[in-house]
PDB file of C-alpha atoms in Angstrom:
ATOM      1  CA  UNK A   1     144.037  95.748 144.750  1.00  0.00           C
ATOM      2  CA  UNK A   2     142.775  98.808 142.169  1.00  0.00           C
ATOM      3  CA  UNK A   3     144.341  98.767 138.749  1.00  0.00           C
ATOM      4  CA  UNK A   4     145.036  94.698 138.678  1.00  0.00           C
ATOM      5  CA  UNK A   5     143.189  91.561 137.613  1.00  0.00           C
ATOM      6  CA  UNK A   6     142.824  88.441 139.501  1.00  0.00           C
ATOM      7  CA  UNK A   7     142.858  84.564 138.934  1.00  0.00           C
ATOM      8  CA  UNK A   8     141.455  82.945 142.027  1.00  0.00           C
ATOM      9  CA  UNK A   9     140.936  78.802 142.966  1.00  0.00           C
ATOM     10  CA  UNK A  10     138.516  77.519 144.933  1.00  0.00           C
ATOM     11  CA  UNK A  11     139.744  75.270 147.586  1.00  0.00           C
ATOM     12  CA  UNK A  12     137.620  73.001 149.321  1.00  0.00           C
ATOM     13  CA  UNK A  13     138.330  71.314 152.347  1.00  0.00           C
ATOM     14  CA  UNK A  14     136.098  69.616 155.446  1.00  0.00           C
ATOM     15  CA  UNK A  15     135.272  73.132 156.766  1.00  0.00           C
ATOM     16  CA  UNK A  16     134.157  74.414 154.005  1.00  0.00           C
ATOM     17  CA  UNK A  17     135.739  76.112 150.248  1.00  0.00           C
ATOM     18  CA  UNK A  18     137.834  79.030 150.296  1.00  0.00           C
ATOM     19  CA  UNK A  19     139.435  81.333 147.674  1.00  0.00           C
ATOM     20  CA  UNK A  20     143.295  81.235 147.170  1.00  0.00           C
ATOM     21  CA  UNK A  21     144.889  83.588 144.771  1.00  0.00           C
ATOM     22  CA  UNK A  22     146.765  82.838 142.312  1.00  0.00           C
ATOM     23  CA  UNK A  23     148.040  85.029 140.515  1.00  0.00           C
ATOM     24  CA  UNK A  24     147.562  89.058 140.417  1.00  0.00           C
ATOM     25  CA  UNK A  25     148.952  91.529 137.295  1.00  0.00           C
ATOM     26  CA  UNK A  26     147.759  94.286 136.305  1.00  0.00           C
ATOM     27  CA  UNK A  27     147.373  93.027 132.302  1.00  0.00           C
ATOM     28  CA  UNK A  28     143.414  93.588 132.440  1.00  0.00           C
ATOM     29  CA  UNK A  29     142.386  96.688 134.069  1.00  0.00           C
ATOM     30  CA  UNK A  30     140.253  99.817 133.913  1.00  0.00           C
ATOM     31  CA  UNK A  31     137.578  98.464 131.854  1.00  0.00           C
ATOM     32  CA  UNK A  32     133.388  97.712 131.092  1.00  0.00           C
ATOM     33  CA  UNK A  33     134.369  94.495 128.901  1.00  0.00           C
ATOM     34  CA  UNK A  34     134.136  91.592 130.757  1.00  0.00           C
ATOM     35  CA  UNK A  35     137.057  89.404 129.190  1.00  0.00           C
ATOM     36  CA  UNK A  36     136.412  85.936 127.245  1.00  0.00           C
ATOM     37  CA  UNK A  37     138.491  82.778 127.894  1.00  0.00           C
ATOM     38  CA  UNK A  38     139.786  80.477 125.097  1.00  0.00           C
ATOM     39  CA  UNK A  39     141.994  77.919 124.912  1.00  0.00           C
ATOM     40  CA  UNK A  40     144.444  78.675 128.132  1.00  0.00           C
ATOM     41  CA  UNK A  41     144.013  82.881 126.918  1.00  0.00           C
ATOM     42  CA  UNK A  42     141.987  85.736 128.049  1.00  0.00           C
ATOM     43  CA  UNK A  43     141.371  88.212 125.914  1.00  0.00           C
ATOM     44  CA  UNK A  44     139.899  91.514 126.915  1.00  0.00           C
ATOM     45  CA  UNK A  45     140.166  95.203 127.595  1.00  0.00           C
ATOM     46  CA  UNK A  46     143.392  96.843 129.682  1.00  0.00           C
ATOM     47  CA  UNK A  47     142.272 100.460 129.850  1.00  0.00           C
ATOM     48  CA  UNK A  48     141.922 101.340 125.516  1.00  0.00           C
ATOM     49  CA  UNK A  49     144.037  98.850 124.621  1.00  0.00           C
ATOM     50  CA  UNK A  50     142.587  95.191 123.677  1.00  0.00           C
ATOM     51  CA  UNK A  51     145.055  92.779 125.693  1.00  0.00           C
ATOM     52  CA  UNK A  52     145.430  88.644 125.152  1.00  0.00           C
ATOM     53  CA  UNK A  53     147.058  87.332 128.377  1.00  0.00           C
ATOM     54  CA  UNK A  54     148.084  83.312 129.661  1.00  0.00           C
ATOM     55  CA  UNK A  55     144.843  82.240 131.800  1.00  0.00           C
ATOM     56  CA  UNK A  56     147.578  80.287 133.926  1.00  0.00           C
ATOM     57  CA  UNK A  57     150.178  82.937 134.835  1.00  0.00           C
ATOM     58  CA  UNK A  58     148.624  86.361 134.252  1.00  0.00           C
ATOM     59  CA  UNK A  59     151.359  87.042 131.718  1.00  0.00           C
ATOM     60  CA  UNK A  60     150.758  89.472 128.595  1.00  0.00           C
ATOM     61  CA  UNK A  61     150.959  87.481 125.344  1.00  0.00           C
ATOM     62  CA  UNK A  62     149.958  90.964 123.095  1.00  0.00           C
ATOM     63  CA  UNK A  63     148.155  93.814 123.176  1.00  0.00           C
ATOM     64  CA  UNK A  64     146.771  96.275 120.281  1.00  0.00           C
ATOM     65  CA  UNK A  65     145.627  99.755 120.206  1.00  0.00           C
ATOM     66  CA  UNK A  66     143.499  98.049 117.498  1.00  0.00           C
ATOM     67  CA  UNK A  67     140.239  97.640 116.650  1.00  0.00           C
ATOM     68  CA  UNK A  68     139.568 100.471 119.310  1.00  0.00           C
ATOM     69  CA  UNK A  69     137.832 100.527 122.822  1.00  0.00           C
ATOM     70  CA  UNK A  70     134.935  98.015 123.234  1.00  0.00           C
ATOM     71  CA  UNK A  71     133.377  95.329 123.717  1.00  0.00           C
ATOM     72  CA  UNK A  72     134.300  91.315 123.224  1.00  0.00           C
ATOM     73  CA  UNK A  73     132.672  88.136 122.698  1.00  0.00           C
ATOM     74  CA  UNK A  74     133.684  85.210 121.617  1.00  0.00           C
ATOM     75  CA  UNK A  75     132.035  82.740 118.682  1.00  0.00           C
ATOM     76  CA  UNK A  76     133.796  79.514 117.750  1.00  0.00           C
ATOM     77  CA  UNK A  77     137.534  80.352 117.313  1.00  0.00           C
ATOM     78  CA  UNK A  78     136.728  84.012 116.744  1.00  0.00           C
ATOM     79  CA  UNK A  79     136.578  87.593 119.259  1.00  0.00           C
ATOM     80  CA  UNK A  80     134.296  89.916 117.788  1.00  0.00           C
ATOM     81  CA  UNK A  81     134.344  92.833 119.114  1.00  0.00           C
ATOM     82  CA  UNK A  82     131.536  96.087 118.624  1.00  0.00           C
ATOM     83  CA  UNK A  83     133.873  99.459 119.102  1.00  0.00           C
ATOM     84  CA  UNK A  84     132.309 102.397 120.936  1.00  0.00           C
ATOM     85  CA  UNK A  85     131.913 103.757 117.932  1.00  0.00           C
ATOM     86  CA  UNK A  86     130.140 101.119 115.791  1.00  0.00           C
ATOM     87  CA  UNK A  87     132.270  99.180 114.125  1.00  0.00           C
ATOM     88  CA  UNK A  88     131.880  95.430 114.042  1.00  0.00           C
ATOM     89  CA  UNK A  89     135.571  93.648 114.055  1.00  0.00           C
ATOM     90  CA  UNK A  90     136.215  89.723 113.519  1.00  0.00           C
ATOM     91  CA  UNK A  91     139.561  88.673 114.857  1.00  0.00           C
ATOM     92  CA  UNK A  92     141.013  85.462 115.206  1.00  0.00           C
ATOM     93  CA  UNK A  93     141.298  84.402 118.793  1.00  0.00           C
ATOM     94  CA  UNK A  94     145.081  83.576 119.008  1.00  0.00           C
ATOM     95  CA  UNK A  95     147.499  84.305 121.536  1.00  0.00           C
ATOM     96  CA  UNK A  96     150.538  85.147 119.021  1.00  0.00           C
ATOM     97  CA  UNK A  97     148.599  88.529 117.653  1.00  0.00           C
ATOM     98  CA  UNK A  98     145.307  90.612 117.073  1.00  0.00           C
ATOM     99  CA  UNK A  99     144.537  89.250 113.567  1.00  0.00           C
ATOM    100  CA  UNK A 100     141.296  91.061 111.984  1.00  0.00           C
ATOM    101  CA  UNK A 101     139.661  89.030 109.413  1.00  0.00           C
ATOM    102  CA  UNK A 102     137.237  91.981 108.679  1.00  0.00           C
ATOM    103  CA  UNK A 103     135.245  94.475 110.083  1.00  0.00           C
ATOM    104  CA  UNK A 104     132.044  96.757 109.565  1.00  0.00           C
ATOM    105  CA  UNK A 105     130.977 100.116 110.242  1.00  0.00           C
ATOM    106  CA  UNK A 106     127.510  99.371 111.480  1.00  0.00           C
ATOM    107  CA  UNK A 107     126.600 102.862 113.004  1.00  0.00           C
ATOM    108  CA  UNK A 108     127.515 106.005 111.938  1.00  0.00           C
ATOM    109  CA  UNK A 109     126.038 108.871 114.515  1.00  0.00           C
ATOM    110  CA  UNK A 110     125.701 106.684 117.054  1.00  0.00           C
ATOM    111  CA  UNK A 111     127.249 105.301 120.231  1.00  0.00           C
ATOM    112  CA  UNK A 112     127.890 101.380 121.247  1.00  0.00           C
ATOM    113  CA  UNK A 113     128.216 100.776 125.099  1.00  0.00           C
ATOM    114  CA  UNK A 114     126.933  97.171 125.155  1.00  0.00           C
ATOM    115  CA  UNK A 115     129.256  93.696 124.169  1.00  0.00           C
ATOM    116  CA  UNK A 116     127.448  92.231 120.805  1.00  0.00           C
ATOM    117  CA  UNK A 117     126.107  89.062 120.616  1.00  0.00           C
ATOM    118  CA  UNK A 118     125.641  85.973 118.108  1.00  0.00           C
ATOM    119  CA  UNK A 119     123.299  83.397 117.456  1.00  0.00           C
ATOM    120  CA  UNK A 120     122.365  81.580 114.196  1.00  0.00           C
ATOM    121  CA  UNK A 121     125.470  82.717 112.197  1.00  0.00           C
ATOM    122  CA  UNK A 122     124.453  86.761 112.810  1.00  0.00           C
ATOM    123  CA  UNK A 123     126.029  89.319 114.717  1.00  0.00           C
ATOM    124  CA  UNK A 124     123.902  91.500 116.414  1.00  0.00           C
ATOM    125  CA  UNK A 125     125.341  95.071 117.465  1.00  0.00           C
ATOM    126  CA  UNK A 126     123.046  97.769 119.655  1.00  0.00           C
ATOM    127  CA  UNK A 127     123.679 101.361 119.898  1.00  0.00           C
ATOM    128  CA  UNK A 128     121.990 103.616 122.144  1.00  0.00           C
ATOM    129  CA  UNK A 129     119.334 104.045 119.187  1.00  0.00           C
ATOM    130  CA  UNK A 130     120.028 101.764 116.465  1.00  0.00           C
ATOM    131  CA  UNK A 131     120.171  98.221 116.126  1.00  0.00           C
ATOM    132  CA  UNK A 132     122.239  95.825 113.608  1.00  0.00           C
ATOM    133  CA  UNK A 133     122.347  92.418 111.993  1.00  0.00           C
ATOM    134  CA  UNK A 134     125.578  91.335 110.614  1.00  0.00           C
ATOM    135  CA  UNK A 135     125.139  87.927 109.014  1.00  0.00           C
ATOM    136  CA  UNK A 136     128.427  86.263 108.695  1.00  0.00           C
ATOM    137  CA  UNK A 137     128.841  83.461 106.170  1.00  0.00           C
ATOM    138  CA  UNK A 138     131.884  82.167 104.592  1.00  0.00           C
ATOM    139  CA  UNK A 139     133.627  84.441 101.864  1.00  0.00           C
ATOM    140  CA  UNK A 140     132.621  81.266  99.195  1.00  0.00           C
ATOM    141  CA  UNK A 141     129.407  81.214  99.986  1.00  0.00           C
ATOM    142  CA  UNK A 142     128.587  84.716  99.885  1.00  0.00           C
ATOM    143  CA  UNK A 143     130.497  85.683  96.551  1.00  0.00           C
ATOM    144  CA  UNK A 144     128.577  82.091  95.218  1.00  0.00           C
ATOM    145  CA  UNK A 145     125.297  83.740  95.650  1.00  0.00           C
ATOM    146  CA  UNK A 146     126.045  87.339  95.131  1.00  0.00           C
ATOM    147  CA  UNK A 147     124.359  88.860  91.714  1.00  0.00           C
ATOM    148  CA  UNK A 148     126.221  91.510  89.873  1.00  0.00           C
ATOM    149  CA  UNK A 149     123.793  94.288  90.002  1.00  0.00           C
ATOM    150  CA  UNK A 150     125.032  96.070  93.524  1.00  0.00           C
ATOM    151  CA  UNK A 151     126.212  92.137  94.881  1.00  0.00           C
ATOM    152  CA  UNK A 152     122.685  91.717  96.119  1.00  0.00           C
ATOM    153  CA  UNK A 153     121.951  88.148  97.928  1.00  0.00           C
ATOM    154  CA  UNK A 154     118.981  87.411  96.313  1.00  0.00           C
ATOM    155  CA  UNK A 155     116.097  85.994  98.133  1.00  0.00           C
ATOM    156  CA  UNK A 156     116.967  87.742 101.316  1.00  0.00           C
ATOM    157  CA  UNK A 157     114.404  90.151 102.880  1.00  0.00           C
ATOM    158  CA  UNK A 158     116.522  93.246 101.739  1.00  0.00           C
ATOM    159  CA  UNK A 159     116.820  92.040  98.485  1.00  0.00           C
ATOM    160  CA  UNK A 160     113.292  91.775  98.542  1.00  0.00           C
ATOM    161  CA  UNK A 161     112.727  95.534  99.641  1.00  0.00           C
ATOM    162  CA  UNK A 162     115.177  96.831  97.220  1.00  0.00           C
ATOM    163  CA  UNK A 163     113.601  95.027  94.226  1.00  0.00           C
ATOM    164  CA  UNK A 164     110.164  96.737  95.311  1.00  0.00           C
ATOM    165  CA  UNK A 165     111.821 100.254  95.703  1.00  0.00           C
ATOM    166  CA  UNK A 166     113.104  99.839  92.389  1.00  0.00           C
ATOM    167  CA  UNK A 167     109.973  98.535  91.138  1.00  0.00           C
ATOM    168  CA  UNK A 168     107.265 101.370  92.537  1.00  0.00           C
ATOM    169  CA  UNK A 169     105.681 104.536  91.066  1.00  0.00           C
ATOM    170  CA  UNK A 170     106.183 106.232  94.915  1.00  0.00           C
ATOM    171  CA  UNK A 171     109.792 105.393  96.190  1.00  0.00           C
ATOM    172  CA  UNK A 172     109.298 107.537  99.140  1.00  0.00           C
ATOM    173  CA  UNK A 173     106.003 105.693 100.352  1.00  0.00           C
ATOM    174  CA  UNK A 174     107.585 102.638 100.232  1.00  0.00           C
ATOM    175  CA  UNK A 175     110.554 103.738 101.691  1.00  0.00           C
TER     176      UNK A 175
END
């Protein structure tokens, strides 16, 4: 049917498998995301609005206008989702609430119409013209290493470039 979502189980038998529904709402609709499973819960997009619902009955646990239209994944115990406008949103995966840990503006002028993806504790966003790393560490261990002057991480590759910016005659040609 238009307008619902679907949970179907394959049944096999001597003749062969077949599909048997099993249950049909309309909870997830009208969307590009392609929803993530955890833990009994789908989460994903229901028109604007990003929707958790029971993987077993199709029923609506929550839904929030919140972080805004995009796209989910899901890393560990967390959805992070990349907004159609380019902001970068951690969330715990939980079916009682949308609970945002954080969240980044990663691109400013441009438009996001592709899910993120992780690997190797980043976060990596696309835009139509831009991409983005968002490494993601725990809140100890960056604050740890953090410096005072600007809360650089020292000894990463843009702490690096900003240390020979600040060092040359020519900003601009390095730059």
């Amino acid at each position: 049917k238009e307008d619902t979502c679907t949970v179907l189980a394959v049944e096999s038998s001597s003749e062969g498998s077949a599909l048997k529904p099993v249950w049909e709402e309309g909870t997830i609709r009208n969307s590009y995301n392609v929803p993530v499973y955890h833990d009994g819960h789908v989460y994903g997009y229901s028109s604007r609005f990003l929707t958790c619902i029971d993987a077993a009955s199709g029923e609506r646990k929550w839904r929030s206008r919140a972080p805004g239209d995009g796209f989910t994944i899901l890393a560990g115990e967390h959805l992070i989702v990349l907004t159609k406008e380019g902001g970068v949103h951690v969330a715990r995966a939980t079916p009682n609430e949308y609970a945002e840990l954080g969240s980044v503006r990663v691109f400013e002028s441009d438009l996001a119409w592709s899910p993120p993806s992780f690997a190797n504790g980043s976060v990596y966003a696309r835009g139509l013209a831009e991409i983005a790393r968002i490494d993601v560490r725990p809140v100890s261990a960056a604050t740890a290493t953090a410096r005072s002057d600007g809360d650089r991480v020292p000894g990463t590759v843009f702490a690096k470039f900003l240390k020979e910016v600040e060092e040359a005659s020519d900003k601009k040609a390095v730059v």
